[in-house]
Amino acid sequence: MASFAEEQLRSVLADLKTGVGDLTSKLNATKLDVSQYASNNAALINFETRAIDLNRNTMELEESDTEIQGRKWRLHPEVYKRDVLRDLQKARGVKAELDQLFRHLDNFKTRALYQESIHRMGKSSLEMLNIAVASAPEGNGTGDIDERKKNNSETDRARRTSGAGGTNGPKEKKFKVEKTVHVKAHERRRPQRKPKSNASKN
């Protein structure tokens, strides 16, 4: 009958074997989800290295357990118990590292996706700004304002001119001047009578 320590060791080893496989799958999926930035790639390489170490430690513990079980009946009970407890302590340490690596990988993925969303938002805002600048009319707008001021000034000047004299005012003044000049010219062309001389009277 297996002791409590043996059952604990086998349970932890089974969790490690399953956990390392799940970690490998999760790591491969994370590679596809995050962008291939230099910082992300460096972090993923670090995760891969740690996952490889955990897998190697798990395999070593499994080999040690198999060896201990093969020598169980030849070892002194106290020696066997000591070896089982030693491997159980190592397995628990590897399991703690595996759980920590899962948490670190989740945090890394969350942070990487958040930074990527911020980058996309900034890029989208920059593209919208470039589109707005490209579609804007040439110039800084002061030319249009000056042109409107010029048109308004000319319109006001025309209104003031029309309101002051109208179109008939200048013509009437011109007609009067021409009439006066015409009358005076007529008077100048009137023939003058020559005075009668005394000789004609005699």
PDB file of N, CA and C in Angstrom, residues 86-188:
ATOM      1  N   ARG A  86      12.005  13.788  -0.386  1.00  0.00           N
ATOM      2  CA  ARG A  86      12.900  14.706  -1.112  1.00  0.00           C
ATOM      3  C   ARG A  86      12.312  15.048  -2.479  1.00  0.00           C
ATOM      4  N   ASP A  87      11.868  14.034  -3.202  1.00  0.00           N
ATOM      5  CA  ASP A  87      11.282  14.286  -4.523  1.00  0.00           C
ATOM      6  C   ASP A  87       9.951  15.039  -4.418  1.00  0.00           C
ATOM      7  N   LEU A  88       9.198  14.761  -3.368  1.00  0.00           N
ATOM      8  CA  LEU A  88       7.935  15.481  -3.180  1.00  0.00           C
ATOM      9  C   LEU A  88       8.188  16.969  -2.963  1.00  0.00           C
ATOM     10  N   GLN A  89       9.208  17.287  -2.186  1.00  0.00           N
ATOM     11  CA  GLN A  89       9.531  18.697  -1.958  1.00  0.00           C
ATOM     12  C   GLN A  89       9.979  19.367  -3.260  1.00  0.00           C
ATOM     13  N   LYS A  90      10.794  18.677  -4.050  1.00  0.00           N
ATOM     14  CA  LYS A  90      11.220  19.235  -5.340  1.00  0.00           C
ATOM     15  C   LYS A  90      10.026  19.431  -6.276  1.00  0.00           C
ATOM     16  N   ALA A  91       9.145  18.444  -6.300  1.00  0.00           N
ATOM     17  CA  ALA A  91       7.987  18.528  -7.193  1.00  0.00           C
ATOM     18  C   ALA A  91       7.084  19.700  -6.815  1.00  0.00           C
ATOM     19  N   ARG A  92       6.915  19.911  -5.537  1.00  0.00           N
ATOM     20  CA  ARG A  92       6.092  21.053  -5.102  1.00  0.00           C
ATOM     21  C   ARG A  92       6.747  22.379  -5.491  1.00  0.00           C
ATOM     22  N   GLY A  93       8.063  22.439  -5.408  1.00  0.00           N
ATOM     23  CA  GLY A  93       8.755  23.657  -5.831  1.00  0.00           C
ATOM     24  C   GLY A  93       8.585  23.914  -7.324  1.00  0.00           C
ATOM     25  N   VAL A  94       8.680  22.841  -8.122  1.00  0.00           N
ATOM     26  CA  VAL A  94       8.484  22.991  -9.569  1.00  0.00           C
ATOM     27  C   VAL A  94       7.045  23.402  -9.866  1.00  0.00           C
ATOM     28  N   LYS A  95       6.099  22.829  -9.112  1.00  0.00           N
ATOM     29  CA  LYS A  95       4.691  23.192  -9.313  1.00  0.00           C
ATOM     30  C   LYS A  95       4.458  24.664  -8.992  1.00  0.00           C
ATOM     31  N   ALA A  96       5.102  25.179  -7.949  1.00  0.00           N
ATOM     32  CA  ALA A  96       4.966  26.596  -7.608  1.00  0.00           C
ATOM     33  C   ALA A  96       5.535  27.475  -8.729  1.00  0.00           C
ATOM     34  N   GLU A  97       6.676  27.069  -9.295  1.00  0.00           N
ATOM     35  CA  GLU A  97       7.247  27.826 -10.415  1.00  0.00           C
ATOM     36  C   GLU A  97       6.326  27.790 -11.631  1.00  0.00           C
ATOM     37  N   LEU A  98       5.707  26.642 -11.862  1.00  0.00           N
ATOM     38  CA  LEU A  98       4.788  26.520 -12.992  1.00  0.00           C
ATOM     39  C   LEU A  98       3.583  27.441 -12.822  1.00  0.00           C
ATOM     40  N   ASP A  99       3.006  27.461 -11.638  1.00  0.00           N
ATOM     41  CA  ASP A  99       1.861  28.349 -11.386  1.00  0.00           C
ATOM     42  C   ASP A  99       2.255  29.819 -11.541  1.00  0.00           C
ATOM     43  N   GLN A 100       3.441  30.152 -11.056  1.00  0.00           N
ATOM     44  CA  GLN A 100       3.918  31.530 -11.185  1.00  0.00           C
ATOM     45  C   GLN A 100       4.127  31.905 -12.648  1.00  0.00           C
ATOM     46  N   LEU A 101       4.645  30.962 -13.431  1.00  0.00           N
ATOM     47  CA  LEU A 101       4.880  31.235 -14.846  1.00  0.00           C
ATOM     48  C   LEU A 101       3.558  31.443 -15.588  1.00  0.00           C
ATOM     49  N   PHE A 102       2.531  30.708 -15.207  1.00  0.00           N
ATOM     50  CA  PHE A 102       1.205  30.927 -15.792  1.00  0.00           C
ATOM     51  C   PHE A 102       0.719  32.350 -15.507  1.00  0.00           C
ATOM     52  N   ARG A 103       0.879  32.794 -14.268  1.00  0.00           N
ATOM     53  CA  ARG A 103       0.436  34.149 -13.912  1.00  0.00           C
ATOM     54  C   ARG A 103       1.235  35.205 -14.670  1.00  0.00           C
ATOM     55  N   HIS A 104       2.539  35.021 -14.741  1.00  0.00           N
ATOM     56  CA  HIS A 104       3.375  35.981 -15.463  1.00  0.00           C
ATOM     57  C   HIS A 104       3.002  36.036 -16.946  1.00  0.00           C
ATOM     58  N   LEU A 105       2.695  34.891 -17.518  1.00  0.00           N
ATOM     59  CA  LEU A 105       2.320  34.861 -18.928  1.00  0.00           C
ATOM     60  C   LEU A 105       0.986  35.567 -19.155  1.00  0.00           C
ATOM     61  N   ASP A 106       0.048  35.376 -18.240  1.00  0.00           N
ATOM     62  CA  ASP A 106      -1.241  36.077 -18.354  1.00  0.00           C
ATOM     63  C   ASP A 106      -1.052  37.589 -18.239  1.00  0.00           C
ATOM     64  N   ASN A 107      -0.244  38.006 -17.278  1.00  0.00           N
ATOM     65  CA  ASN A 107       0.002  39.443 -17.105  1.00  0.00           C
ATOM     66  C   ASN A 107       0.708  40.036 -18.325  1.00  0.00           C
ATOM     67  N   PHE A 108       1.651  39.288 -18.853  1.00  0.00           N
ATOM     68  CA  PHE A 108       2.361  39.764 -20.046  1.00  0.00           C
ATOM     69  C   PHE A 108       1.404  39.930 -21.220  1.00  0.00           C
ATOM     70  N   LYS A 109       0.547  38.964 -21.437  1.00  0.00           N
ATOM     71  CA  LYS A 109      -0.390  39.039 -22.561  1.00  0.00           C
ATOM     72  C   LYS A 109      -1.348  40.216 -22.395  1.00  0.00           C
ATOM     73  N   THR A 110      -1.863  40.400 -21.178  1.00  0.00           N
ATOM     74  CA  THR A 110      -2.779  41.520 -20.928  1.00  0.00           C
ATOM     75  C   THR A 110      -2.098  42.855 -21.186  1.00  0.00           C
ATOM     76  N   ARG A 111      -0.884  43.010 -20.695  1.00  0.00           N
ATOM     77  CA  ARG A 111      -0.149  44.263 -20.881  1.00  0.00           C
ATOM     78  C   ARG A 111       0.196  44.485 -22.351  1.00  0.00           C
ATOM     79  N   ALA A 112       0.609  43.436 -23.042  1.00  0.00           N
ATOM     80  CA  ALA A 112       0.983  43.573 -24.449  1.00  0.00           C
ATOM     81  C   ALA A 112      -0.217  43.960 -25.306  1.00  0.00           C
ATOM     82  N   LEU A 113      -1.364  43.345 -25.059  1.00  0.00           N
ATOM     83  CA  LEU A 113      -2.562  43.682 -25.836  1.00  0.00           C
ATOM     84  C   LEU A 113      -3.035  45.101 -25.530  1.00  0.00           C
ATOM     85  N   TYR A 114      -2.905  45.526 -24.282  1.00  0.00           N
ATOM     86  CA  TYR A 114      -3.296  46.892 -23.921  1.00  0.00           C
ATOM     87  C   TYR A 114      -2.402  47.912 -24.623  1.00  0.00           C
ATOM     88  N   GLN A 115      -1.106  47.680 -24.601  1.00  0.00           N
ATOM     89  CA  GLN A 115      -0.184  48.594 -25.273  1.00  0.00           C
ATOM     90  C   GLN A 115      -0.434  48.615 -26.777  1.00  0.00           C
ATOM     91  N   GLU A 116      -0.787  47.469 -27.322  1.00  0.00           N
ATOM     92  CA  GLU A 116      -1.082  47.415 -28.756  1.00  0.00           C
ATOM     93  C   GLU A 116      -2.339  48.211 -29.086  1.00  0.00           C
ATOM     94  N   SER A 117      -3.351  48.134 -28.219  1.00  0.00           N
ATOM     95  CA  SER A 117      -4.573  48.911 -28.456  1.00  0.00           C
ATOM     96  C   SER A 117      -4.295  50.406 -28.370  1.00  0.00           C
ATOM     97  N   ILE A 118      -3.455  50.816 -27.421  1.00  0.00           N
ATOM     98  CA  ILE A 118      -3.079  52.225 -27.316  1.00  0.00           C
ATOM     99  C   ILE A 118      -2.330  52.667 -28.571  1.00  0.00           C
ATOM    100  N   HIS A 119      -1.470  51.806 -29.063  1.00  0.00           N
ATOM    101  CA  HIS A 119      -0.714  52.132 -30.280  1.00  0.00           C
ATOM    102  C   HIS A 119      -1.649  52.278 -31.472  1.00  0.00           C
ATOM    103  N   ARG A 120      -2.637  51.400 -31.580  1.00  0.00           N
ATOM    104  CA  ARG A 120      -3.584  51.495 -32.692  1.00  0.00           C
ATOM    105  C   ARG A 120      -4.419  52.763 -32.594  1.00  0.00           C
ATOM    106  N   MET A 121      -4.835  53.129 -31.379  1.00  0.00           N
ATOM    107  CA  MET A 121      -5.616  54.349 -31.205  1.00  0.00           C
ATOM    108  C   MET A 121      -4.801  55.576 -31.602  1.00  0.00           C
ATOM    109  N   GLY A 122      -3.546  55.608 -31.168  1.00  0.00           N
ATOM    110  CA  GLY A 122      -2.691  56.729 -31.545  1.00  0.00           C
ATOM    111  C   GLY A 122      -2.444  56.777 -33.038  1.00  0.00           C
ATOM    112  N   LYS A 123      -2.263  55.631 -33.644  1.00  0.00           N
ATOM    113  CA  LYS A 123      -2.054  55.584 -35.089  1.00  0.00           C
ATOM    114  C   LYS A 123      -3.300  56.010 -35.837  1.00  0.00           C
ATOM    115  N   SER A 124      -4.466  55.571 -35.345  1.00  0.00           N
ATOM    116  CA  SER A 124      -5.724  55.959 -35.985  1.00  0.00           C
ATOM    117  C   SER A 124      -5.945  57.462 -35.879  1.00  0.00           C
ATOM    118  N   SER A 125      -5.643  58.038 -34.711  1.00  0.00           N
ATOM    119  CA  SER A 125      -5.795  59.488 -34.544  1.00  0.00           C
ATOM    120  C   SER A 125      -4.862  60.245 -35.476  1.00  0.00           C
ATOM    121  N   LEU A 126      -3.648  59.747 -35.631  1.00  0.00           N
ATOM    122  CA  LEU A 126      -2.689  60.402 -36.522  1.00  0.00           C
ATOM    123  C   LEU A 126      -3.153  60.314 -37.969  1.00  0.00           C
ATOM    124  N   GLU A 127      -3.712  59.174 -38.358  1.00  0.00           N
ATOM    125  CA  GLU A 127      -4.213  59.039 -39.728  1.00  0.00           C
ATOM    126  C   GLU A 127      -5.374  59.984 -39.975  1.00  0.00           C
ATOM    127  N   MET A 128      -6.281  60.111 -39.005  1.00  0.00           N
ATOM    128  CA  MET A 128      -7.396  61.037 -39.159  1.00  0.00           C
ATOM    129  C   MET A 128      -6.904  62.475 -39.277  1.00  0.00           C
ATOM    130  N   LEU A 129      -5.874  62.816 -38.514  1.00  0.00           N
ATOM    131  CA  LEU A 129      -5.308  64.163 -38.596  1.00  0.00           C
ATOM    132  C   LEU A 129      -4.684  64.410 -39.961  1.00  0.00           C
ATOM    133  N   ASN A 130      -3.987  63.417 -40.484  1.00  0.00           N
ATOM    134  CA  ASN A 130      -3.376  63.565 -41.802  1.00  0.00           C
ATOM    135  C   ASN A 130      -4.437  63.719 -42.883  1.00  0.00           C
ATOM    136  N   ILE A 131      -5.541  62.972 -42.749  1.00  0.00           N
ATOM    137  CA  ILE A 131      -6.625  63.091 -43.722  1.00  0.00           C
ATOM    138  C   ILE A 131      -7.237  64.482 -43.663  1.00  0.00           C
ATOM    139  N   ALA A 132      -7.436  64.998 -42.452  1.00  0.00           N
ATOM    140  CA  ALA A 132      -8.024  66.329 -42.298  1.00  0.00           C
ATOM    141  C   ALA A 132      -7.120  67.402 -42.890  1.00  0.00           C
ATOM    142  N   VAL A 133      -5.830  67.259 -42.670  1.00  0.00           N
ATOM    143  CA  VAL A 133      -4.885  68.240 -43.214  1.00  0.00           C
ATOM    144  C   VAL A 133      -4.844  68.155 -44.734  1.00  0.00           C
ATOM    145  N   ALA A 134      -4.890  66.925 -45.260  1.00  0.00           N
ATOM    146  CA  ALA A 134      -4.824  66.758 -46.711  1.00  0.00           C
ATOM    147  C   ALA A 134      -6.065  67.285 -47.410  1.00  0.00           C
ATOM    148  N   SER A 135      -7.226  67.179 -46.758  1.00  0.00           N
ATOM    149  CA  SER A 135      -8.473  67.626 -47.373  1.00  0.00           C
ATOM    150  C   SER A 135      -8.754  69.106 -47.145  1.00  0.00           C
ATOM    151  N   ALA A 136      -7.976  69.778 -46.321  1.00  0.00           N
ATOM    152  CA  ALA A 136      -8.198  71.202 -46.053  1.00  0.00           C
ATOM    153  C   ALA A 136      -7.756  72.027 -47.252  1.00  0.00           C
ATOM    154  N   PRO A 137      -8.413  73.205 -47.527  1.00  0.00           N
ATOM    155  CA  PRO A 137      -7.996  74.069 -48.642  1.00  0.00           C
ATOM    156  C   PRO A 137      -6.616  74.633 -48.403  1.00  0.00           C
ATOM    157  N   GLU A 138      -5.947  74.962 -49.504  1.00  0.00           N
ATOM    158  CA  GLU A 138      -4.595  75.499 -49.385  1.00  0.00           C
ATOM    159  C   GLU A 138      -4.621  76.875 -48.750  1.00  0.00           C
ATOM    160  N   GLY A 139      -3.538  77.242 -48.137  1.00  0.00           N
ATOM    161  CA  GLY A 139      -3.449  78.542 -47.466  1.00  0.00           C
ATOM    162  C   GLY A 139      -3.844  78.412 -46.012  1.00  0.00           C
ATOM    163  N   ASN A 140      -3.649  79.516 -45.291  1.00  0.00           N
ATOM    164  CA  ASN A 140      -3.954  79.502 -43.873  1.00  0.00           C
ATOM    165  C   ASN A 140      -5.298  80.105 -43.547  1.00  0.00           C
ATOM    166  N   GLY A 141      -6.081  80.459 -44.578  1.00  0.00           N
ATOM    167  CA  GLY A 141      -7.412  81.000 -44.318  1.00  0.00           C
ATOM    168  C   GLY A 141      -7.461  82.504 -44.288  1.00  0.00           C
ATOM    169  N   THR A 142      -6.351  83.179 -44.175  1.00  0.00           N
ATOM    170  CA  THR A 142      -6.372  84.642 -44.106  1.00  0.00           C
ATOM    171  C   THR A 142      -6.734  85.252 -45.445  1.00  0.00           C
ATOM    172  N   GLY A 143      -6.379  84.551 -46.546  1.00  0.00           N
ATOM    173  CA  GLY A 143      -6.727  85.069 -47.863  1.00  0.00           C
ATOM    174  C   GLY A 143      -8.223  85.129 -48.068  1.00  0.00           C
ATOM    175  N   ASP A 144      -8.931  84.087 -47.623  1.00  0.00           N
ATOM    176  CA  ASP A 144     -10.386  84.087 -47.749  1.00  0.00           C
ATOM    177  C   ASP A 144     -11.010  85.189 -46.910  1.00  0.00           C
ATOM    178  N   ILE A 145     -10.474  85.406 -45.742  1.00  0.00           N
ATOM    179  CA  ILE A 145     -11.012  86.453 -44.867  1.00  0.00           C
ATOM    180  C   ILE A 145     -10.794  87.826 -45.489  1.00  0.00           C
ATOM    181  N   ASP A 146      -9.572  88.041 -46.035  1.00  0.00           N
ATOM    182  CA  ASP A 146      -9.301  89.329 -46.677  1.00  0.00           C
ATOM    183  C   ASP A 146     -10.195  89.535 -47.891  1.00  0.00           C
ATOM    184  N   GLU A 147     -10.455  88.469 -48.646  1.00  0.00           N
ATOM    185  CA  GLU A 147     -11.312  88.593 -49.823  1.00  0.00           C
ATOM    186  C   GLU A 147     -12.729  88.947 -49.424  1.00  0.00           C
ATOM    187  N   ARG A 148     -13.229  88.312 -48.349  1.00  0.00           N
ATOM    188  CA  ARG A 148     -14.576  88.640 -47.878  1.00  0.00           C
ATOM    189  C   ARG A 148     -14.648  90.082 -47.398  1.00  0.00           C
ATOM    190  N   LYS A 149     -13.610  90.545 -46.696  1.00  0.00           N
ATOM    191  CA  LYS A 149     -13.588  91.937 -46.246  1.00  0.00           C
ATOM    192  C   LYS A 149     -13.597  92.888 -47.436  1.00  0.00           C
ATOM    193  N   LYS A 150     -12.837  92.527 -48.484  1.00  0.00           N
ATOM    194  CA  LYS A 150     -12.783  93.386 -49.667  1.00  0.00           C
ATOM    195  C   LYS A 150     -14.141  93.463 -50.349  1.00  0.00           C
ATOM    196  N   ASN A 151     -14.808  92.316 -50.492  1.00  0.00           N
ATOM    197  CA  ASN A 151     -16.129  92.299 -51.124  1.00  0.00           C
ATOM    198  C   ASN A 151     -17.144  93.088 -50.309  1.00  0.00           C
ATOM    199  N   ASN A 152     -17.102  92.910 -48.988  1.00  0.00           N
ATOM    200  CA  ASN A 152     -18.025  93.652 -48.127  1.00  0.00           C
ATOM    201  C   ASN A 152     -17.776  95.152 -48.213  1.00  0.00           C
ATOM    202  N   SER A 153     -16.501  95.546 -48.280  1.00  0.00           N
ATOM    203  CA  SER A 153     -16.178  96.970 -48.370  1.00  0.00           C
ATOM    204  C   SER A 153     -16.687  97.564 -49.671  1.00  0.00           C
ATOM    205  N   GLU A 154     -16.521  96.815 -50.779  1.00  0.00           N
ATOM    206  CA  GLU A 154     -17.011  97.312 -52.059  1.00  0.00           C
ATOM    207  C   GLU A 154     -18.526  97.404 -52.077  1.00  0.00           C
ATOM    208  N   THR A 155     -19.198  96.441 -51.447  1.00  0.00           N
ATOM    209  CA  THR A 155     -20.665  96.477 -51.384  1.00  0.00           C
ATOM    210  C   THR A 155     -21.144  97.673 -50.580  1.00  0.00           C
ATOM    211  N   ASP A 156     -20.508  97.921 -49.434  1.00  0.00           N
ATOM    212  CA  ASP A 156     -20.892  99.074 -48.609  1.00  0.00           C
ATOM    213  C   ASP A 156     -20.642 100.385 -49.350  1.00  0.00           C
ATOM    214  N   ARG A 157     -19.545 100.471 -50.089  1.00  0.00           N
ATOM    215  CA  ARG A 157     -19.240 101.693 -50.831  1.00  0.00           C
ATOM    216  C   ARG A 157     -20.282 101.948 -51.910  1.00  0.00           C
ATOM    217  N   ALA A 158     -20.721 100.872 -52.567  1.00  0.00           N
ATOM    218  CA  ALA A 158     -21.748 101.028 -53.605  1.00  0.00           C
ATOM    219  C   ALA A 158     -23.066 101.470 -53.002  1.00  0.00           C
ATOM    220  N   ARG A 159     -23.398 100.934 -51.840  1.00  0.00           N
ATOM    221  CA  ARG A 159     -24.644 101.334 -51.181  1.00  0.00           C
ATOM    222  C   ARG A 159     -24.601 102.794 -50.765  1.00  0.00           C
ATOM    223  N   ARG A 160     -23.466 103.239 -50.234  1.00  0.00           N
ATOM    224  CA  ARG A 160     -23.362 104.631 -49.813  1.00  0.00           C
ATOM    225  C   ARG A 160     -23.468 105.573 -51.008  1.00  0.00           C
ATOM    226  N   THR A 161     -22.864 105.178 -52.105  1.00  0.00           N
ATOM    227  CA  THR A 161     -22.938 106.017 -53.311  1.00  0.00           C
ATOM    228  C   THR A 161     -24.353 106.099 -53.838  1.00  0.00           C
ATOM    229  N   SER A 162     -25.045 104.965 -53.850  1.00  0.00           N
ATOM    230  CA  SER A 162     -26.427 104.939 -54.337  1.00  0.00           C
ATOM    231  C   SER A 162     -27.347 105.723 -53.429  1.00  0.00           C
ATOM    232  N   GLY A 163     -27.139 105.646 -52.138  1.00  0.00           N
ATOM    233  CA  GLY A 163     -28.009 106.344 -51.186  1.00  0.00           C
ATOM    234  C   GLY A 163     -27.772 107.834 -51.169  1.00  0.00           C
ATOM    235  N   ALA A 164     -26.587 108.279 -51.483  1.00  0.00           N
ATOM    236  CA  ALA A 164     -26.276 109.708 -51.395  1.00  0.00           C
ATOM    237  C   ALA A 164     -26.871 110.499 -52.543  1.00  0.00           C
ATOM    238  N   GLY A 165     -26.661 110.045 -53.794  1.00  0.00           N
ATOM    239  CA  GLY A 165     -27.114 110.854 -54.925  1.00  0.00           C
ATOM    240  C   GLY A 165     -28.070 110.147 -55.833  1.00  0.00           C
ATOM    241  N   GLY A 166     -28.015 108.869 -55.895  1.00  0.00           N
ATOM    242  CA  GLY A 166     -28.837 108.134 -56.836  1.00  0.00           C
ATOM    243  C   GLY A 166     -28.264 108.261 -58.233  1.00  0.00           C
ATOM    244  N   THR A 167     -28.926 107.665 -59.165  1.00  0.00           N
ATOM    245  CA  THR A 167     -28.454 107.713 -60.557  1.00  0.00           C
ATOM    246  C   THR A 167     -28.924 108.958 -61.277  1.00  0.00           C
ATOM    247  N   ASN A 168     -29.984 109.659 -60.776  1.00  0.00           N
ATOM    248  CA  ASN A 168     -30.515 110.831 -61.469  1.00  0.00           C
ATOM    249  C   ASN A 168     -29.803 112.120 -61.077  1.00  0.00           C
ATOM    250  N   GLY A 169     -29.182 112.132 -59.906  1.00  0.00           N
ATOM    251  CA  GLY A 169     -28.561 113.356 -59.423  1.00  0.00           C
ATOM    252  C   GLY A 169     -27.503 113.900 -60.351  1.00  0.00           C
ATOM    253  N   PRO A 170     -26.537 113.119 -60.685  1.00  0.00           N
ATOM    254  CA  PRO A 170     -25.478 113.653 -61.550  1.00  0.00           C
ATOM    255  C   PRO A 170     -25.990 114.053 -62.914  1.00  0.00           C
ATOM    256  N   LYS A 171     -26.983 113.310 -63.471  1.00  0.00           N
ATOM    257  CA  LYS A 171     -27.495 113.645 -64.802  1.00  0.00           C
ATOM    258  C   LYS A 171     -28.206 114.989 -64.798  1.00  0.00           C
ATOM    259  N   GLU A 172     -29.015 115.275 -63.779  1.00  0.00           N
ATOM    260  CA  GLU A 172     -29.716 116.558 -63.706  1.00  0.00           C
ATOM    261  C   GLU A 172     -28.727 117.711 -63.610  1.00  0.00           C
ATOM    262  N   LYS A 173     -27.687 117.505 -62.822  1.00  0.00           N
ATOM    263  CA  LYS A 173     -26.691 118.561 -62.686  1.00  0.00           C
ATOM    264  C   LYS A 173     -25.984 118.812 -64.007  1.00  0.00           C
ATOM    265  N   LYS A 174     -25.701 117.743 -64.729  1.00  0.00           N
ATOM    266  CA  LYS A 174     -25.041 117.881 -66.018  1.00  0.00           C
ATOM    267  C   LYS A 174     -25.958 118.572 -67.023  1.00  0.00           C
ATOM    268  N   PHE A 175     -27.265 118.244 -66.978  1.00  0.00           N
ATOM    269  CA  PHE A 175     -28.234 118.853 -67.903  1.00  0.00           C
ATOM    270  C   PHE A 175     -28.342 120.351 -67.665  1.00  0.00           C
ATOM    271  N   LYS A 176     -28.379 120.779 -66.433  1.00  0.00           N
ATOM    272  CA  LYS A 176     -28.483 122.201 -66.108  1.00  0.00           C
ATOM    273  C   LYS A 176     -27.269 122.955 -66.583  1.00  0.00           C
ATOM    274  N   VAL A 177     -26.120 122.375 -66.404  1.00  0.00           N
ATOM    275  CA  VAL A 177     -24.904 123.052 -66.835  1.00  0.00           C
ATOM    276  C   VAL A 177     -24.891 123.212 -68.336  1.00  0.00           C
ATOM    277  N   GLU A 178     -25.266 122.130 -69.045  1.00  0.00           N
ATOM    278  CA  GLU A 178     -25.272 122.206 -70.502  1.00  0.00           C
ATOM    279  C   GLU A 178     -26.299 123.225 -70.994  1.00  0.00           C
ATOM    280  N   LYS A 179     -27.451 123.296 -70.321  1.00  0.00           N
ATOM    281  CA  LYS A 179     -28.492 124.242 -70.723  1.00  0.00           C
ATOM    282  C   LYS A 179     -28.015 125.675 -70.528  1.00  0.00           C
ATOM    283  N   THR A 180     -27.385 125.951 -69.425  1.00  0.00           N
ATOM    284  CA  THR A 180     -26.872 127.296 -69.153  1.00  0.00           C
ATOM    285  C   THR A 180     -25.826 127.689 -70.172  1.00  0.00           C
ATOM    286  N   VAL A 181     -24.964 126.759 -70.451  1.00  0.00           N
ATOM    287  CA  VAL A 181     -23.925 127.044 -71.437  1.00  0.00           C
ATOM    288  C   VAL A 181     -24.534 127.287 -72.794  1.00  0.00           C
ATOM    289  N   HIS A 182     -25.566 126.545 -73.139  1.00  0.00           N
ATOM    290  CA  HIS A 182     -26.222 126.681 -74.438  1.00  0.00           C
ATOM    291  C   HIS A 182     -26.888 128.047 -74.576  1.00  0.00           C
ATOM    292  N   VAL A 183     -27.529 128.484 -73.521  1.00  0.00           N
ATOM    293  CA  VAL A 183     -28.192 129.793 -73.555  1.00  0.00           C
ATOM    294  C   VAL A 183     -27.173 130.894 -73.709  1.00  0.00           C
ATOM    295  N   LYS A 184     -26.131 130.819 -73.006  1.00  0.00           N
ATOM    296  CA  LYS A 184     -25.102 131.852 -73.088  1.00  0.00           C
ATOM    297  C   LYS A 184     -24.477 131.879 -74.467  1.00  0.00           C
ATOM    298  N   ALA A 185     -24.298 130.682 -75.022  1.00  0.00           N
ATOM    299  CA  ALA A 185     -23.726 130.642 -76.373  1.00  0.00           C
ATOM    300  C   ALA A 185     -24.667 131.265 -77.371  1.00  0.00           C
ATOM    301  N   HIS A 186     -25.956 131.122 -77.201  1.00  0.00           N
ATOM    302  CA  HIS A 186     -26.949 131.696 -78.089  1.00  0.00           C
ATOM    303  C   HIS A 186     -26.923 133.226 -78.000  1.00  0.00           C
ATOM    304  N   GLU A 187     -26.761 133.686 -76.778  1.00  0.00           N
ATOM    305  CA  GLU A 187     -26.691 135.133 -76.607  1.00  0.00           C
ATOM    306  C   GLU A 187     -25.447 135.703 -77.251  1.00  0.00           C
ATOM    307  N   ARG A 188     -24.374 134.938 -77.211  1.00  0.00           N
ATOM    308  CA  ARG A 188     -23.146 135.458 -77.821  1.00  0.00           C
ATOM    309  C   ARG A 188     -23.247 135.485 -79.339  1.00  0.00           C
TER     310      ARG A 188
END
